[in-house]
mmCIF file of C-alpha atoms in Angstrom:
data_model
loop_
_atom_site.group_PDB
_atom_site.id
_atom_site.type_symbol
_atom_site.label_atom_id
_atom_site.label_comp_id
_atom_site.label_asym_id
_atom_site.label_seq_id
_atom_site.Cartn_x
_atom_site.Cartn_y
_atom_site.Cartn_z
ATOM 1 C CA MET I 1 -17.390 8.035 11.025
ATOM 2 C CA ASN I 2 -18.369 7.671 7.394
ATOM 3 C CA LEU I 3 -18.304 11.093 5.834
ATOM 4 C CA PRO I 4 -19.125 11.844 2.205
ATOM 5 C CA VAL I 5 -16.202 12.426 -0.121
ATOM 6 C CA THR I 6 -18.068 13.235 -3.315
ATOM 7 C CA ARG I 7 -18.717 16.875 -2.467
ATOM 8 C CA ALA I 8 -16.155 19.013 -4.241
ATOM 9 C CA ILE I 9 -14.149 21.571 -2.311
ATOM 10 C CA SER I 10 -15.423 24.869 -3.607
ATOM 11 C CA GLY I 11 -14.170 28.422 -3.465
ATOM 12 C CA SER I 12 -10.959 29.865 -4.879
ATOM 13 C CA PRO I 13 -9.127 30.071 -1.503
ATOM 14 C CA ALA I 14 -9.551 26.333 -0.918
ATOM 15 C CA ILE I 15 -8.518 25.513 -4.476
ATOM 16 C CA ALA I 16 -5.504 27.809 -4.204
ATOM 17 C CA MET I 17 -4.515 26.090 -0.951
ATOM 18 C CA ILE I 18 -4.637 22.668 -2.598
ATOM 19 C CA ILE I 19 -2.575 23.833 -5.572
ATOM 20 C CA SER I 20 -0.002 25.444 -3.273
ATOM 21 C CA LEU I 21 0.272 22.379 -1.046
ATOM 22 C CA MET I 22 0.535 19.959 -3.968
ATOM 23 C CA SER I 23 3.359 22.035 -5.433
ATOM 24 C CA THR I 24 5.452 21.683 -2.270
ATOM 25 C CA PHE I 25 4.367 18.329 -0.818
ATOM 26 C CA LYS I 26 4.231 15.264 -3.025
ATOM 27 C CA SER I 27 1.656 12.639 -2.142
ATOM 28 C CA PHE I 28 3.603 9.984 -4.029
ATOM 29 C CA GLU I 29 6.975 9.221 -5.551
ATOM 30 C CA LEU I 30 7.434 7.459 -8.863
ATOM 31 C CA LEU I 31 10.460 5.209 -9.247
ATOM 32 C CA SER I 32 11.625 4.847 -12.811
ATOM 33 C CA GLY I 33 12.001 1.503 -14.508
ATOM 34 C CA ASN I 34 11.429 -0.276 -17.770
ATOM 35 C CA HIS I 35 7.681 -0.285 -18.463
ATOM 36 C CA ASP I 36 8.204 -2.937 -21.137
ATOM 37 C CA LYS I 37 8.932 -5.542 -18.463
ATOM 38 C CA GLY I 38 5.320 -5.795 -17.360
ATOM 39 C CA LEU I 39 5.840 -5.551 -13.582
ATOM 40 C CA VAL I 40 4.660 -2.807 -11.206
ATOM 41 C CA LEU I 41 5.683 -2.526 -7.538
ATOM 42 C CA LEU I 42 3.689 -0.577 -4.955
ATOM 43 C CA GLY I 43 4.465 0.694 -1.460
ATOM 44 C CA ASP I 44 1.283 2.245 -0.069
ATOM 45 C CA HIS I 45 2.676 2.934 3.406
ATOM 46 C CA ALA I 46 6.295 3.581 2.477
ATOM 47 C CA MET I 47 6.731 6.943 4.224
ATOM 48 C CA SER I 48 5.822 8.732 7.458
ATOM 49 C CA ARG I 49 5.897 12.277 6.047
ATOM 50 C CA LEU I 50 3.367 15.016 6.840
ATOM 51 C CA PRO I 51 2.863 18.475 5.318
ATOM 52 C CA GLU I 52 3.983 21.292 7.604
ATOM 53 C CA ARG I 53 0.420 22.534 8.116
ATOM 54 C CA TYR I 54 -0.390 19.413 10.149
ATOM 55 C CA GLY I 55 2.592 19.586 12.483
ATOM 56 C CA ARG I 56 2.689 16.113 14.048
ATOM 57 C CA LEU I 57 -1.112 15.740 14.315
ATOM 58 C CA GLY I 58 -0.678 16.353 18.035
ATOM 59 C CA LEU I 59 1.546 13.293 18.474
ATOM 60 C CA PRO I 60 5.166 13.079 19.650
ATOM 61 C CA ASP I 61 7.897 12.622 17.072
ATOM 62 C CA SER I 62 8.401 9.073 18.315
ATOM 63 C CA ALA I 63 4.994 8.093 16.928
ATOM 64 C CA PHE I 64 6.319 8.613 13.414
ATOM 65 C CA GLN I 65 9.002 6.007 13.953
ATOM 66 C CA ARG I 66 6.359 3.375 14.763
ATOM 67 C CA HIS I 67 4.297 1.108 12.559
ATOM 68 C CA ILE I 68 1.230 3.260 13.161
ATOM 69 C CA ALA I 69 2.748 5.935 10.904
ATOM 70 C CA TYR I 70 4.189 3.802 8.094
ATOM 71 C CA ASP I 71 5.379 0.332 7.101
ATOM 72 C CA ILE I 72 8.895 0.075 8.491
ATOM 73 C CA GLY I 73 11.470 -1.057 5.940
ATOM 74 C CA ILE I 74 9.180 -0.952 2.911
ATOM 75 C CA GLU I 75 10.521 2.211 1.309
ATOM 76 C CA GLY I 76 14.040 0.770 1.200
ATOM 77 C CA LEU I 77 12.826 -2.645 0.064
ATOM 78 C CA VAL I 78 10.739 -1.273 -2.810
ATOM 79 C CA ARG I 79 13.555 1.048 -3.893
ATOM 80 C CA SER I 80 16.018 -1.848 -3.915
ATOM 81 C CA LEU I 81 13.704 -4.172 -5.840
ATOM 82 C CA SER I 82 12.757 -1.491 -8.357
ATOM 83 C CA SER I 83 16.446 -0.862 -9.044
ATOM 84 C CA MET I 84 17.464 -4.529 -9.145
ATOM 85 C CA LEU I 85 14.616 -5.539 -11.463
ATOM 86 C CA ASP I 86 14.548 -2.276 -13.453
ATOM 87 C CA VAL I 87 10.770 -1.932 -13.029
ATOM 88 C CA PRO I 88 8.587 1.041 -12.092
ATOM 89 C CA ALA I 89 7.216 1.530 -8.602
ATOM 90 C CA VAL I 90 4.883 3.937 -6.825
ATOM 91 C CA LEU I 91 5.565 4.933 -3.214
ATOM 92 C CA GLY I 92 3.010 6.600 -0.988
ATOM 93 C CA GLY I 93 4.466 9.921 0.118
ATOM 94 C CA PHE I 94 2.455 10.595 3.284
ATOM 95 C CA SER I 95 1.879 8.951 6.639
ATOM 96 C CA ARG I 96 -1.059 6.608 7.028
ATOM 97 C CA LEU I 97 -1.925 8.677 10.114
ATOM 98 C CA LEU I 98 -2.923 11.535 7.808
ATOM 99 C CA ILE I 99 -5.073 9.330 5.562
ATOM 100 C CA ASP I 100 -4.653 5.671 4.660
ATOM 101 C CA PRO I 101 -4.034 5.063 0.945
ATOM 102 C CA ASN I 102 -4.821 1.365 1.417
ATOM 103 C CA ARG I 103 -8.456 2.053 2.292
ATOM 104 C CA GLY I 104 -11.445 2.870 0.148
ATOM 105 C CA GLU I 105 -12.774 6.401 0.202
ATOM 106 C CA ASP I 106 -15.911 5.297 2.061
ATOM 107 C CA ASP I 107 -14.032 3.200 4.623
ATOM 108 C CA PRO I 108 -14.603 4.553 8.172
ATOM 109 C CA THR I 109 -10.938 3.771 9.007
ATOM 110 C CA LEU I 110 -9.684 5.968 6.168
ATOM 111 C CA ILE I 111 -8.656 8.606 8.729
ATOM 112 C CA MET I 112 -7.985 6.986 12.083
ATOM 113 C CA LYS I 113 -8.862 8.546 15.435
ATOM 114 C CA ILE I 114 -6.831 5.968 17.359
ATOM 115 C CA SER I 115 -4.168 3.501 16.235
ATOM 116 C CA ASP I 116 -2.660 0.778 18.428
ATOM 117 C CA GLY I 117 -3.483 2.713 21.576
ATOM 118 C CA ALA I 118 -2.310 6.095 20.280
ATOM 119 C CA ILE I 119 -5.027 8.753 20.172
ATOM 120 C CA ILE I 120 -4.507 11.071 17.182
ATOM 121 C CA PRO I 121 -5.613 14.579 18.260
ATOM 122 C CA GLY I 122 -5.239 16.030 14.764
ATOM 123 C CA ASN I 123 -7.832 13.604 13.423
ATOM 124 C CA HIS I 124 -10.583 14.118 15.963
ATOM 125 C CA PRO I 125 -12.758 16.002 15.702
ATOM 126 C CA ILE I 126 -12.543 16.394 11.918
ATOM 127 C CA THR I 127 -14.863 18.379 9.688
ATOM 128 C CA ASP I 128 -16.394 17.194 6.425
ATOM 129 C CA GLU I 129 -14.287 19.821 4.648
ATOM 130 C CA GLU I 130 -11.015 18.561 6.143
ATOM 131 C CA TRP I 131 -11.940 14.935 5.436
ATOM 132 C CA ASN I 132 -12.641 15.791 1.796
ATOM 133 C CA TYR I 133 -9.527 17.954 1.578
ATOM 134 C CA ARG I 134 -7.290 15.043 2.575
ATOM 135 C CA VAL I 135 -8.988 12.750 0.062
ATOM 136 C CA GLU I 136 -8.604 15.282 -2.756
ATOM 137 C CA THR I 137 -5.075 16.360 -1.911
ATOM 138 C CA PHE I 138 -3.360 13.138 -0.869
ATOM 139 C CA HIS I 139 -5.420 9.979 -1.368
ATOM 140 C CA ARG I 140 -6.680 10.550 -4.907
ATOM 141 C CA PRO I 141 -3.372 11.793 -6.371
ATOM 142 C CA TYR I 142 -1.624 8.669 -5.064
ATOM 143 C CA HIS I 143 -4.177 6.384 -6.650
ATOM 144 C CA LYS I 144 -4.107 8.382 -9.862
ATOM 145 C CA ALA I 145 -0.344 7.772 -10.015
ATOM 146 C CA VAL I 146 -0.892 4.041 -9.425
ATOM 147 C CA SER I 147 -3.530 3.888 -12.172
ATOM 148 C CA GLU I 148 -1.377 5.791 -14.631
ATOM 149 C CA THR I 149 1.660 3.606 -13.945
ATOM 150 C CA ILE I 150 -0.340 0.398 -14.387
ATOM 151 C CA ASP I 151 -1.921 1.768 -17.582
ATOM 152 C CA SER I 152 1.474 2.775 -18.958
ATOM 153 C CA VAL I 153 2.902 -0.704 -18.393
ATOM 154 C CA ALA I 154 -0.196 -2.308 -19.913
ATOM 155 C CA ASN I 155 0.030 -0.070 -22.972
ATOM 156 C CA LYS I 156 3.731 -0.798 -23.421
ATOM 157 C CA THR I 157 3.321 -4.569 -23.250
ATOM 158 C CA GLY I 158 -0.174 -4.992 -24.654
ATOM 159 C CA LYS I 159 -0.876 -7.338 -21.736
ATOM 160 C CA ALA I 160 -1.995 -7.242 -18.149
ATOM 161 C CA PRO I 161 0.788 -6.114 -15.818
ATOM 162 C CA LEU I 162 1.751 -8.128 -12.771
ATOM 163 C CA VAL I 163 1.224 -5.915 -9.704
ATOM 164 C CA LEU I 164 2.992 -6.695 -6.431
ATOM 165 C CA SER I 165 2.301 -4.580 -3.366
ATOM 166 C CA LEU I 166 4.689 -4.627 -0.390
ATOM 167 C CA HIS I 167 3.823 -4.013 3.248
ATOM 168 C CA SER I 168 5.298 -4.860 6.653
ATOM 169 C CA TYR I 169 3.899 -5.857 10.043
ATOM 170 C CA THR I 170 5.052 -5.848 13.657
ATOM 171 C CA PRO I 171 6.747 -8.955 15.110
ATOM 172 C CA VAL I 172 4.450 -8.812 18.161
ATOM 173 C CA TRP I 173 0.804 -7.749 18.382
ATOM 174 C CA LYS I 174 -0.855 -7.283 21.776
ATOM 175 C CA THR I 175 1.679 -9.648 23.420
ATOM 176 C CA PHE I 176 1.203 -12.294 20.696
ATOM 177 C CA PRO I 177 4.464 -13.107 18.862
ATOM 178 C CA ARG I 178 3.890 -13.434 15.152
ATOM 179 C CA PRO I 179 5.735 -16.520 13.902
ATOM 180 C CA TRP I 180 5.638 -15.716 10.197
ATOM 181 C CA HIS I 181 8.674 -14.182 8.535
ATOM 182 C CA ALA I 182 6.465 -13.082 5.668
ATOM 183 C CA ALA I 183 2.893 -13.558 4.490
ATOM 184 C CA VAL I 184 0.866 -13.242 1.317
ATOM 185 C CA LEU I 185 -2.526 -11.532 1.442
ATOM 186 C CA TRP I 186 -5.184 -12.050 -1.192
ATOM 187 C CA ASP I 187 -8.888 -12.140 -1.959
ATOM 188 C CA THR I 188 -9.836 -14.830 -4.524
ATOM 189 C CA ASP I 189 -7.421 -14.276 -7.409
ATOM 190 C CA HIS I 190 -4.914 -17.030 -6.634
ATOM 191 C CA ARG I 191 -2.765 -16.792 -9.780
ATOM 192 C CA ALA I 192 0.188 -14.776 -8.485
ATOM 193 C CA VAL I 193 -0.425 -15.850 -4.899
ATOM 194 C CA ALA I 194 0.083 -19.558 -5.570
ATOM 195 C CA GLN I 195 3.487 -18.968 -7.155
ATOM 196 C CA LEU I 196 4.636 -16.479 -4.535
ATOM 197 C CA LEU I 197 3.636 -18.717 -1.636
ATOM 198 C CA GLY I 198 5.199 -21.751 -3.277
ATOM 199 C CA MET I 199 8.572 -20.122 -3.898
ATOM 200 C CA LEU I 200 8.766 -18.510 -0.470
ATOM 201 C CA ARG I 201 7.837 -21.769 1.251
ATOM 202 C CA SER I 202 10.520 -23.642 -0.661
ATOM 203 C CA ASP I 203 12.997 -21.939 1.679
ATOM 204 C CA PRO I 204 13.156 -24.156 4.804
ATOM 205 C CA ASP I 205 14.271 -21.193 6.902
ATOM 206 C CA LEU I 206 11.038 -19.276 6.326
ATOM 207 C CA VAL I 207 7.651 -19.528 7.981
ATOM 208 C CA VAL I 208 5.215 -18.012 5.499
ATOM 209 C CA GLY I 209 1.620 -17.090 6.279
ATOM 210 C CA ASP I 210 -1.351 -17.330 3.942
ATOM 211 C CA ASN I 211 -3.691 -14.412 4.695
ATOM 212 C CA GLU I 212 -1.891 -13.923 8.013
ATOM 213 C CA PRO I 213 -1.789 -11.821 10.110
ATOM 214 C CA TYR I 214 -4.505 -10.031 8.125
ATOM 215 C CA ASP I 215 -7.170 -11.080 5.627
ATOM 216 C CA GLY I 216 -6.424 -9.819 2.124
ATOM 217 C CA ALA I 217 -10.070 -9.311 1.148
ATOM 218 C CA LEU I 218 -10.806 -5.656 1.851
ATOM 219 C CA LYS I 219 -13.304 -3.805 -0.275
ATOM 220 C CA GLY I 220 -11.910 -0.603 -1.727
ATOM 221 C CA ASP I 221 -8.257 -1.174 -0.796
ATOM 222 C CA THR I 222 -5.438 -0.770 -3.308
ATOM 223 C CA MET I 223 -5.479 -4.341 -4.627
ATOM 224 C CA TYR I 224 -9.278 -4.333 -4.846
ATOM 225 C CA ARG I 225 -9.398 -1.013 -6.643
ATOM 226 C CA HIS I 226 -6.578 -1.490 -9.130
ATOM 227 C CA CYS I 227 -6.456 -5.269 -9.634
ATOM 228 C CA MET I 228 -9.540 -7.162 -8.482
ATOM 229 C CA LEU I 229 -11.918 -4.869 -10.353
ATOM 230 C CA THR I 230 -9.807 -4.979 -13.505
ATOM 231 C CA GLY I 231 -8.734 -8.630 -13.506
ATOM 232 C CA ILE I 232 -5.016 -7.878 -13.175
ATOM 233 C CA PRO I 233 -2.829 -10.598 -11.564
ATOM 234 C CA HIS I 234 -1.523 -9.405 -8.207
ATOM 235 C CA ALA I 235 -0.404 -10.242 -4.693
ATOM 236 C CA LEU I 236 0.241 -8.344 -1.499
ATOM 237 C CA LEU I 237 3.396 -9.391 0.327
ATOM 238 C CA GLU I 238 3.886 -8.610 4.021
ATOM 239 C CA VAL I 239 7.371 -8.873 5.573
ATOM 240 C CA ARG I 240 7.915 -8.808 9.330
ATOM 241 C CA GLN I 241 9.374 -5.465 10.325
ATOM 242 C CA ASP I 242 12.220 -6.697 12.488
ATOM 243 C CA LEU I 243 13.624 -8.487 9.422
ATOM 244 C CA ILE I 244 13.792 -5.334 7.283
ATOM 245 C CA GLY I 245 14.342 -2.697 9.943
ATOM 246 C CA ASP I 246 17.897 -1.909 8.839
ATOM 247 C CA GLU I 247 19.959 -1.802 5.647
ATOM 248 C CA PRO I 248 21.384 -5.344 5.934
ATOM 249 C CA GLY I 249 17.888 -6.736 6.423
ATOM 250 C CA ILE I 250 16.528 -4.806 3.466
ATOM 251 C CA ALA I 251 19.420 -5.962 1.281
ATOM 252 C CA ALA I 252 18.911 -9.595 2.313
ATOM 253 C CA TRP I 253 15.203 -9.553 1.549
ATOM 254 C CA ALA I 254 15.674 -7.707 -1.725
ATOM 255 C CA LYS I 255 18.177 -10.384 -2.749
ATOM 256 C CA ARG I 256 15.681 -13.088 -1.745
ATOM 257 C CA LEU I 257 12.667 -11.535 -3.461
ATOM 258 C CA ALA I 258 14.198 -10.252 -6.711
ATOM 259 C CA PRO I 259 14.597 -13.686 -8.385
ATOM 260 C CA ILE I 260 11.154 -14.749 -7.147
ATOM 261 C CA PHE I 261 9.515 -11.673 -8.635
ATOM 262 C CA GLU I 262 11.494 -12.114 -11.848
ATOM 263 C CA THR I 263 10.369 -15.739 -12.191
ATOM 264 C CA MET I 264 6.747 -14.791 -11.585
ATOM 265 C CA ASN I 265 6.919 -11.955 -14.071
ATOM 266 C CA ALA I 266 8.257 -14.306 -16.763
ATOM 267 C CA ASP I 267 5.114 -16.461 -16.583
ATOM 268 C CA PRO I 268 2.653 -15.573 -19.394
ATOM 269 C CA ALA I 269 -0.241 -16.742 -17.209
ATOM 270 C CA LEU I 270 0.446 -13.792 -14.905
ATOM 271 C CA HIS I 271 -0.102 -11.315 -17.721
ATOM 272 C CA GLU I 272 -3.699 -12.153 -18.585
ATOM 273 C CA TYR I 273 -6.824 -10.292 -17.550
ATOM 274 C CA ASN I 274 -9.287 -12.397 -15.578
ATOM 275 C CA VAL I 275 -11.777 -10.862 -13.157
ATOM 276 C CA HIS I 276 -12.429 -12.954 -10.038
ATOM 277 C CA VAL I 277 -15.431 -12.605 -7.739
ATOM 278 C CA SER I 278 -14.477 -10.903 -4.472
ATOM 279 C CA ARG I 279 -15.136 -12.370 -1.039
ATOM 280 C CA THR I 280 -16.247 -8.893 0.015
ATOM 281 C CA GLY I 281 -19.390 -9.074 -2.118
ATOM 282 C CA PRO I 282 -20.606 -8.069 -5.585
ATOM 283 C CA TYR I 283 -18.797 -5.366 -7.517
ATOM 284 C CA GLU I 284 -20.763 -2.164 -7.909
#
């Protein structure tokens, strides 16, 4: 389903509903940090929260403890890294089952009907009005917060920020064990990717994937929208969920990643604007 999202939600009752919901349910959380440092952390799928009006989208509570609802371990990892490095971060405040912040507005998988075998009754059928409502109320405010945070850091430093987005993935997919402890996803801008891969792979205990288990070129996703289009150095890091599924695991990976991120951020080459052609096709 590819429904239009440009049509504004009209009528004072609908507008009042949006204002009321936004005042009680936050679609994002900003973590404070020193904007002069030039680094921004993102956690698109950090949380599994839903507004009360959606109940559980017709799913059992157990679904919201699974990867289909959020990226397990990422909220704690981003919070730890933001604190350790004293840099700002933006966390998505809603479950990806409601609407996926790491998809473009015209992506047919923006609001999923089924995810890893779980049918989502609250998402099918869905009206044009409800589709647009979720975009206006949750998706766009999150991306506005990301844009404003990136702009603030750029204005403070007078240079391109380094943007690092953190995600997690399941250790097994459809009976296939995933051997990678972590992986770096990217499109064509290799600047931050080369350093991140190199430093992670210098650890003999780690198996690190390059565009595994997913391809990092996705038109309209967060890295495309905020970094590829603008020429900002960036990378998307995936960590296997069983490695960060508890506090000791989160602490261990935060300790591992903090000096890597700090070293990358100290490189002047990762604070220059340079637009790279995307593998997804020409920019509009």
